[in-house]
């Protein structure tokens, strides 16, 4: 029953168009079911994170990353951020899972941690984590209506969308019109990022000396496919490096 | 996976709908959730699914690598060029008011063109990354 409500309710709530314009007040979030679903999913998120940290099999970690993204997308749906949920589901659970699996094909799927001193990493993570938590003390309370970001320009954006001076999906209006310059920057970031990865990975790889002319028959597609079917990934990769 | 009948037939059945959904998300971004970024990722995802099931070579027949590599800068150029056009019309950079006499229509046109630029860059980048990984893996 709980699972059903987690997956069905966001879709019921997401009446396209209306959901984009709808502004949720702090009180409606506090009404039982929403809060319950939200805390349930945040708890699951924490559990998945612990599992990711503890898991030594990278294949399992990649799948858990996908689970994490889907949970995150559901959280975003509960918060009525439908656009973000859509992006999270498509990028986090879709594309990056495939790219991670392709990476696993290049690196092998088992992690062999070296025994090392844990004191310094522990100190750094506790220090940074503490600083971040300390920083949240100065943030406005969650969902509060008179936070600075809600009173400066947001009312004008909402008014213009409401009066049909702008497209009804406020998110699109803000992203591609009011703050089009920011989005141009984001597009340039994707452009630059893609370019950088292509320069690192792409192009025709120069043939090393002594390497056979015929490339090994198994490519990323084969490996990820067999990995999905539950066969051992590491075995294949190790076999290839030995050959 | 290439010899799995269910996956092959299922992919063939579902692919047109994924592409159609990508177009819907792109064109309907003004009214419902979505926009160029989401549409680009969904569209690229459909090509990647095709590549996973039918092989990278078949996918490169559909969207060749040189097209993909030209898509990445093309989208940014389209986006930035829209701003230049609006400047030539005497408005601020990326102020779409001059595109149509009606204010709302002008801005919808601007948003549509700009989102198309985002779609082209995002889809191109995602496909290029996948091709690069697949190329590297062999």
Coordinates of C-alpha atoms in Angstrom, one line a residue:
Chain A
X1 CA 0.0 0.0 0.0
X2 CA 2.8 2.4 0.9
X3 CA 4.7 1.5 -2.3
X4 CA 1.6 2.1 -4.3
X5 CA 1.0 5.5 -2.8
X6 CA 4.7 6.4 -3.4
X7 CA 4.5 5.7 -7.0
X8 CA 0.9 6.7 -7.9
X9 CA 0.5 9.8 -5.8
X10 CA 3.1 11.9 -7.6
X11 CA 1.5 11.2 -10.9
X12 CA -1.9 12.1 -9.6
X13 CA -0.5 15.3 -8.2
X14 CA 1.2 16.2 -11.4
X15 CA -1.5 17.6 -13.5
X16 CA 0.7 19.0 -16.3
X17 CA 0.6 22.8 -16.6
X18 CA -1.3 23.2 -13.4
X19 CA 1.5 21.6 -11.4
X20 CA 4.0 23.9 -12.9
X21 CA 2.1 27.0 -11.9
X22 CA 1.0 25.7 -8.5
X23 CA 2.9 27.1 -5.6
X24 CA 3.0 24.9 -2.6
X25 CA 2.7 26.5 0.8
X26 CA 4.6 25.3 3.8
X27 CA 1.4 24.1 5.6
X28 CA 0.4 21.7 2.8
X29 CA 3.7 19.9 3.1
X30 CA 3.1 19.3 6.7
X31 CA -0.1 17.4 6.1
X32 CA 0.6 13.8 7.0
X33 CA 0.9 11.7 3.9
X34 CA 3.2 14.0 2.0
X35 CA 5.5 14.3 5.0
X36 CA 5.3 10.5 5.5
X37 CA 6.2 9.7 1.9
X38 CA 9.0 12.3 1.9
X39 CA 10.6 11.0 5.1
X40 CA 10.2 7.4 3.9
X41 CA 12.1 8.2 0.7
X42 CA 14.7 10.2 2.4
X43 CA 15.3 7.3 4.8
X44 CA 15.6 5.0 1.8
X45 CA 18.1 7.5 0.2
X46 CA 20.3 7.3 3.3
X47 CA 20.1 3.5 3.3
X48 CA 21.1 3.4 -0.4
X49 CA 24.0 5.8 0.3
X50 CA 25.3 3.5 3.1
X51 CA 25.0 0.5 0.8
X52 CA 26.9 2.4 -2.0
X53 CA 29.7 3.3 0.4
X54 CA 30.0 -0.3 1.8
X55 CA 29.7 -2.2 -1.5
X56 CA 32.9 -3.4 -3.1
X57 CA 31.3 -4.7 -6.2
X58 CA 31.2 -1.8 -8.6
X59 CA 28.4 -3.3 -10.7
X60 CA 26.2 -3.3 -7.6
X61 CA 27.2 0.3 -6.9
X62 CA 26.2 1.4 -10.4
X63 CA 22.8 -0.2 -10.0
X64 CA 22.4 1.4 -6.6
X65 CA 23.3 4.8 -8.1
X66 CA 20.3 4.2 -10.4
X67 CA 18.1 3.4 -7.5
X68 CA 19.3 6.5 -5.7
X69 CA 18.4 8.6 -8.8
X70 CA 15.0 7.1 -9.0
X71 CA 14.4 7.8 -5.3
X72 CA 15.6 11.3 -5.8
X73 CA 13.3 11.8 -8.7
X74 CA 10.4 10.6 -6.6
X75 CA 11.4 13.1 -3.8
X76 CA 11.4 15.8 -6.4
X77 CA 7.9 14.7 -7.6
X78 CA 6.7 15.0 -4.0
X79 CA 8.0 18.5 -3.8
X80 CA 6.2 19.3 -7.1
X81 CA 9.5 19.9 -8.9
X82 CA 8.4 17.9 -11.9
X83 CA 11.0 19.3 -14.3
X84 CA 13.8 18.4 -12.0
X85 CA 12.3 14.9 -11.4
X86 CA 12.2 14.3 -15.1
X87 CA 15.8 15.3 -15.5
X88 CA 17.0 13.3 -12.6
X89 CA 15.2 10.2 -13.9
X90 CA 16.5 10.6 -17.4
X91 CA 20.1 11.6 -16.6
X92 CA 20.7 10.0 -13.2
X93 CA 19.0 6.7 -13.7
X94 CA 19.2 6.4 -17.5
X95 CA 22.2 7.8 -19.2
X96 CA 24.7 7.9 -16.4
X97 CA 24.0 4.2 -15.5
X98 CA 24.8 3.3 -19.1
X99 CA 28.0 5.4 -19.0
X100 CA 29.0 3.9 -15.7
X101 CA 28.6 0.4 -17.0
X102 CA 30.7 1.3 -20.1
X103 CA 33.3 2.6 -17.6
X104 CA 33.2 -0.6 -15.7
X105 CA 34.0 -2.5 -18.9
X106 CA 37.2 -0.4 -19.2
X107 CA 38.2 -0.7 -15.5
X108 CA 36.9 -4.0 -14.1
X109 CA 34.1 -4.3 -11.6
X110 CA 35.8 -5.1 -8.3
X111 CA 37.3 -2.6 -6.0
X112 CA 40.3 -3.7 -4.1
X113 CA 40.9 -1.1 -1.3
X114 CA 44.4 -0.6 -0.1
X115 CA 44.9 -0.7 3.6
X116 CA 45.8 2.8 4.6
X117 CA 45.5 5.2 7.5
X118 CA 41.9 6.3 8.1
X119 CA 42.5 9.1 10.5
X120 CA 43.2 11.9 8.0
X121 CA 40.2 11.1 5.7
X122 CA 38.0 10.7 8.7
X123 CA 39.1 14.1 10.1
X124 CA 38.6 15.8 6.7
X125 CA 35.1 14.4 6.1
X126 CA 34.0 15.2 9.6
X127 CA 35.4 18.7 9.3
X128 CA 33.8 19.4 5.9
X129 CA 30.5 17.8 6.9
X130 CA 30.5 19.8 10.1
X131 CA 31.1 23.0 8.2
X132 CA 28.2 22.2 5.8
X133 CA 25.8 21.5 8.6
X134 CA 27.0 24.7 10.3
X135 CA 26.2 26.5 7.1
X136 CA 22.7 25.3 7.0
X137 CA 21.9 27.1 10.3
X138 CA 21.9 30.3 8.3
X139 CA 19.6 29.1 5.6
X140 CA 15.9 30.1 5.8
X141 CA 13.6 27.3 7.1
X142 CA 12.5 24.7 4.6
X143 CA 9.4 25.7 2.7
X144 CA 9.0 29.0 4.3
X145 CA 7.2 31.5 2.1
X146 CA 9.1 34.7 2.9
X147 CA 12.6 33.4 2.2
X148 CA 14.7 36.0 0.3
X149 CA 14.6 34.1 -2.9
X150 CA 10.7 34.0 -2.8
X151 CA 10.3 37.8 -2.3
X152 CA 12.8 39.3 -4.7
X153 CA 12.1 38.5 -8.4
X154 CA 9.9 35.3 -8.0
X155 CA 6.6 37.2 -7.5
X156 CA 7.1 39.0 -10.8
X157 CA 7.8 35.7 -12.6
X158 CA 4.6 34.2 -11.1
X159 CA 2.5 37.2 -11.9
X160 CA 3.6 37.3 -15.5
X161 CA 2.9 33.6 -16.0
X162 CA -0.5 34.0 -14.3
X163 CA -1.5 36.9 -16.5
X164 CA -0.6 35.0 -19.6
X165 CA 2.3 37.3 -20.5
X166 CA 4.6 34.3 -20.3
X167 CA 4.1 30.5 -21.1
X168 CA 2.2 28.8 -18.4
X169 CA 5.1 26.6 -17.3
X170 CA 7.0 29.0 -15.1
X171 CA 10.0 26.8 -15.0
X172 CA 10.5 27.1 -18.7
X173 CA 9.8 30.8 -18.7
X174 CA 12.4 31.4 -16.0
X175 CA 15.0 29.0 -17.5
X176 CA 14.8 30.0 -21.2
X177 CA 13.5 33.6 -21.0
X178 CA 14.0 35.5 -17.7
X179 CA 17.3 33.8 -17.1
X180 CA 18.2 32.8 -20.6
X181 CA 21.7 34.0 -20.1
X182 CA 22.2 31.4 -17.3
X183 CA 20.9 28.7 -19.4
X184 CA 23.3 29.7 -22.2
X185 CA 26.1 29.3 -19.7
X186 CA 24.7 25.8 -18.7
X187 CA 24.6 24.8 -22.4
X188 CA 28.2 26.0 -22.8
X189 CA 29.1 23.9 -19.7
X190 CA 27.6 20.8 -21.3
X191 CA 29.5 21.7 -24.5
X192 CA 32.8 22.1 -22.7
X193 CA 32.3 19.0 -20.5
X194 CA 31.4 16.9 -23.6
X195 CA 34.4 18.2 -25.4
X196 CA 36.7 17.5 -22.5
X197 CA 35.6 13.9 -22.1
X198 CA 35.8 13.4 -25.9
X199 CA 39.4 14.7 -25.9
X200 CA 40.2 12.2 -23.1
X201 CA 38.4 9.2 -24.5
X202 CA 37.5 9.8 -28.0
X203 CA 39.2 9.7 -31.4
X204 CA 41.0 6.8 -32.9
X205 CA 43.2 5.3 -30.3
X206 CA 46.8 5.0 -31.4
X207 CA 47.8 1.4 -31.8
X208 CA 50.3 0.3 -29.2
X209 CA 53.3 -1.7 -30.3
X210 CA 52.7 -5.4 -30.4
X211 CA 48.9 -5.0 -30.2
X212 CA 47.1 -7.3 -32.7
X213 CA 45.4 -5.6 -35.7
X214 CA 42.1 -7.2 -35.1
X215 CA 40.3 -5.6 -32.1
X216 CA 39.0 -7.8 -29.4
X217 CA 35.5 -8.9 -30.4
X218 CA 33.8 -7.9 -27.2
X219 CA 32.9 -4.3 -27.0
X220 CA 31.2 -2.2 -24.3
X221 CA 27.8 -3.3 -25.6
X222 CA 28.5 -7.0 -25.2
X223 CA 30.0 -6.6 -21.7
X224 CA 27.2 -4.5 -20.3
X225 CA 24.7 -6.8 -21.9
X226 CA 26.2 -9.9 -20.2
X227 CA 26.5 -7.9 -17.0
X228 CA 22.8 -7.2 -17.1
X229 CA 22.1 -10.9 -17.7
X230 CA 23.8 -11.6 -14.4
X231 CA 27.1 -13.1 -15.6
X232 CA 30.4 -12.2 -14.0
X233 CA 31.7 -8.9 -15.4
X234 CA 35.1 -9.1 -13.7
X235 CA 35.8 -12.5 -15.1
X236 CA 35.5 -11.3 -18.7
X237 CA 37.5 -8.2 -18.2
X238 CA 40.3 -10.1 -16.4
X239 CA 40.3 -12.6 -19.2
X240 CA 40.7 -9.9 -21.7
X241 CA 43.6 -8.2 -20.0
X242 CA 45.4 -11.6 -19.6
X243 CA 44.9 -12.4 -23.3
Chain B
X1 CA 21.5 -9.2 -25.7
X2 CA 21.6 -8.9 -29.5
X3 CA 20.1 -12.3 -29.8
X4 CA 17.4 -11.9 -27.2
X5 CA 14.2 -12.0 -29.1
X6 CA 12.1 -10.3 -26.5
X7 CA 14.5 -7.4 -26.1
X8 CA 14.8 -6.9 -29.8
X9 CA 11.1 -6.9 -30.5
X10 CA 10.4 -4.9 -27.3
X11 CA 12.9 -2.3 -28.3
X12 CA 11.5 -2.0 -31.8
X13 CA 8.0 -1.5 -30.4
X14 CA 9.0 1.1 -27.8
X15 CA 11.6 3.2 -29.7
X16 CA 9.1 5.3 -31.8
X17 CA 7.2 6.2 -28.6
X18 CA 10.4 7.2 -26.8
X19 CA 11.3 9.5 -29.8
X20 CA 7.8 10.9 -29.9
X21 CA 7.9 11.5 -26.2
X22 CA 11.2 13.3 -26.6
X23 CA 9.6 15.6 -29.2
X24 CA 6.5 16.1 -27.0
X25 CA 8.7 17.0 -24.0
X26 CA 10.6 19.5 -26.3
X27 CA 7.6 21.1 -28.0
X28 CA 5.3 21.0 -24.9
X29 CA 7.9 22.5 -22.6
X30 CA 6.0 25.8 -22.5
X31 CA 2.9 24.1 -21.1
X32 CA 4.0 21.0 -19.1
X33 CA 7.1 19.8 -17.4
X34 CA 10.1 19.4 -19.7
X35 CA 12.2 21.3 -22.1
X36 CA 15.3 21.0 -24.3
X37 CA 17.5 19.4 -21.7
X38 CA 15.1 16.6 -20.8
X39 CA 14.1 16.1 -24.4
X40 CA 17.7 15.9 -25.5
X41 CA 18.5 13.3 -22.9
X42 CA 15.4 11.2 -23.7
X43 CA 16.2 11.4 -27.4
X44 CA 19.8 10.4 -26.9
X45 CA 18.6 7.6 -24.6
X46 CA 16.5 6.1 -27.4
X47 CA 19.5 6.0 -29.7
X48 CA 21.7 4.5 -26.9
X49 CA 19.0 1.9 -26.3
X50 CA 19.1 1.1 -30.0
X51 CA 22.9 0.9 -29.9
X52 CA 22.8 -1.4 -26.9
X53 CA 20.4 -3.9 -28.5
X54 CA 21.4 -3.7 -32.2
X55 CA 25.0 -2.7 -31.9
X56 CA 26.9 0.5 -32.1
X57 CA 27.5 0.2 -35.9
X58 CA 23.7 0.1 -36.6
X59 CA 23.2 3.2 -34.4
X60 CA 26.0 5.0 -36.2
X61 CA 24.0 4.3 -39.4
X62 CA 21.1 6.2 -37.9
X63 CA 23.1 9.0 -36.4
X64 CA 26.6 9.0 -37.8
X65 CA 29.5 10.1 -35.5
X66 CA 30.4 13.1 -37.6
X67 CA 26.8 14.4 -37.2
X68 CA 26.9 13.9 -33.5
X69 CA 30.2 15.7 -33.1
X70 CA 28.8 18.7 -35.1
X71 CA 25.6 18.8 -33.0
X72 CA 27.6 19.7 -29.9
X73 CA 28.7 23.1 -31.0
X74 CA 25.7 23.7 -33.3
X75 CA 23.3 23.9 -30.4
X76 CA 25.4 26.4 -28.5
X77 CA 25.7 28.5 -31.7
X78 CA 22.0 28.4 -32.2
X79 CA 21.4 29.5 -28.7
X80 CA 24.0 32.3 -28.8
X81 CA 22.9 33.3 -32.3
X82 CA 19.4 33.8 -31.0
X83 CA 20.8 36.4 -28.6
X84 CA 22.7 38.1 -31.4
X85 CA 19.5 38.3 -33.6
X86 CA 17.6 39.9 -30.7
X87 CA 20.5 42.4 -30.3
X88 CA 20.3 43.2 -34.1
X89 CA 16.6 44.0 -33.5
X90 CA 17.5 46.6 -31.0
X91 CA 16.7 44.6 -27.8
X92 CA 18.9 43.3 -25.1
X93 CA 20.8 40.1 -25.6
X94 CA 18.3 37.2 -25.5
X95 CA 15.3 39.5 -25.1
X96 CA 12.9 37.9 -27.5
X97 CA 10.3 40.7 -27.7
X98 CA 11.2 41.6 -31.3
X99 CA 10.5 38.2 -32.7
X100 CA 6.7 38.7 -33.1
X101 CA 4.4 41.7 -32.7
X102 CA 2.5 39.8 -29.9
X103 CA 4.5 39.8 -26.6
X104 CA 3.6 36.2 -25.6
X105 CA 4.1 34.8 -29.0
X106 CA 7.4 36.5 -29.4
X107 CA 8.7 35.0 -26.2
X108 CA 7.2 31.5 -27.0
X109 CA 9.2 31.6 -30.3
X110 CA 12.3 32.7 -28.5
X111 CA 12.0 30.0 -25.9
X112 CA 11.3 27.3 -28.6
X113 CA 14.4 28.2 -30.6
X114 CA 16.6 28.5 -27.6
X115 CA 15.3 25.1 -26.2
X116 CA 16.0 23.6 -29.6
X117 CA 19.6 24.7 -29.2
X118 CA 19.8 23.1 -25.8
X119 CA 18.3 19.9 -27.2
X120 CA 20.8 19.7 -30.0
X121 CA 23.8 20.2 -27.7
X122 CA 22.6 17.8 -25.0
X123 CA 21.6 15.0 -27.3
X124 CA 24.8 15.4 -29.3
X125 CA 27.0 15.3 -26.2
X126 CA 25.2 12.3 -24.7
X127 CA 25.5 10.3 -27.9
X128 CA 29.1 11.4 -28.5
X129 CA 30.0 10.2 -24.9
X130 CA 28.4 6.9 -25.5
X131 CA 30.1 6.4 -28.9
X132 CA 33.4 7.4 -27.3
X133 CA 33.0 4.8 -24.5
X134 CA 31.9 2.1 -27.0
X135 CA 34.9 2.9 -29.3
X136 CA 37.3 2.9 -26.4
X137 CA 36.0 -0.4 -25.1
X138 CA 37.0 -2.4 -28.2

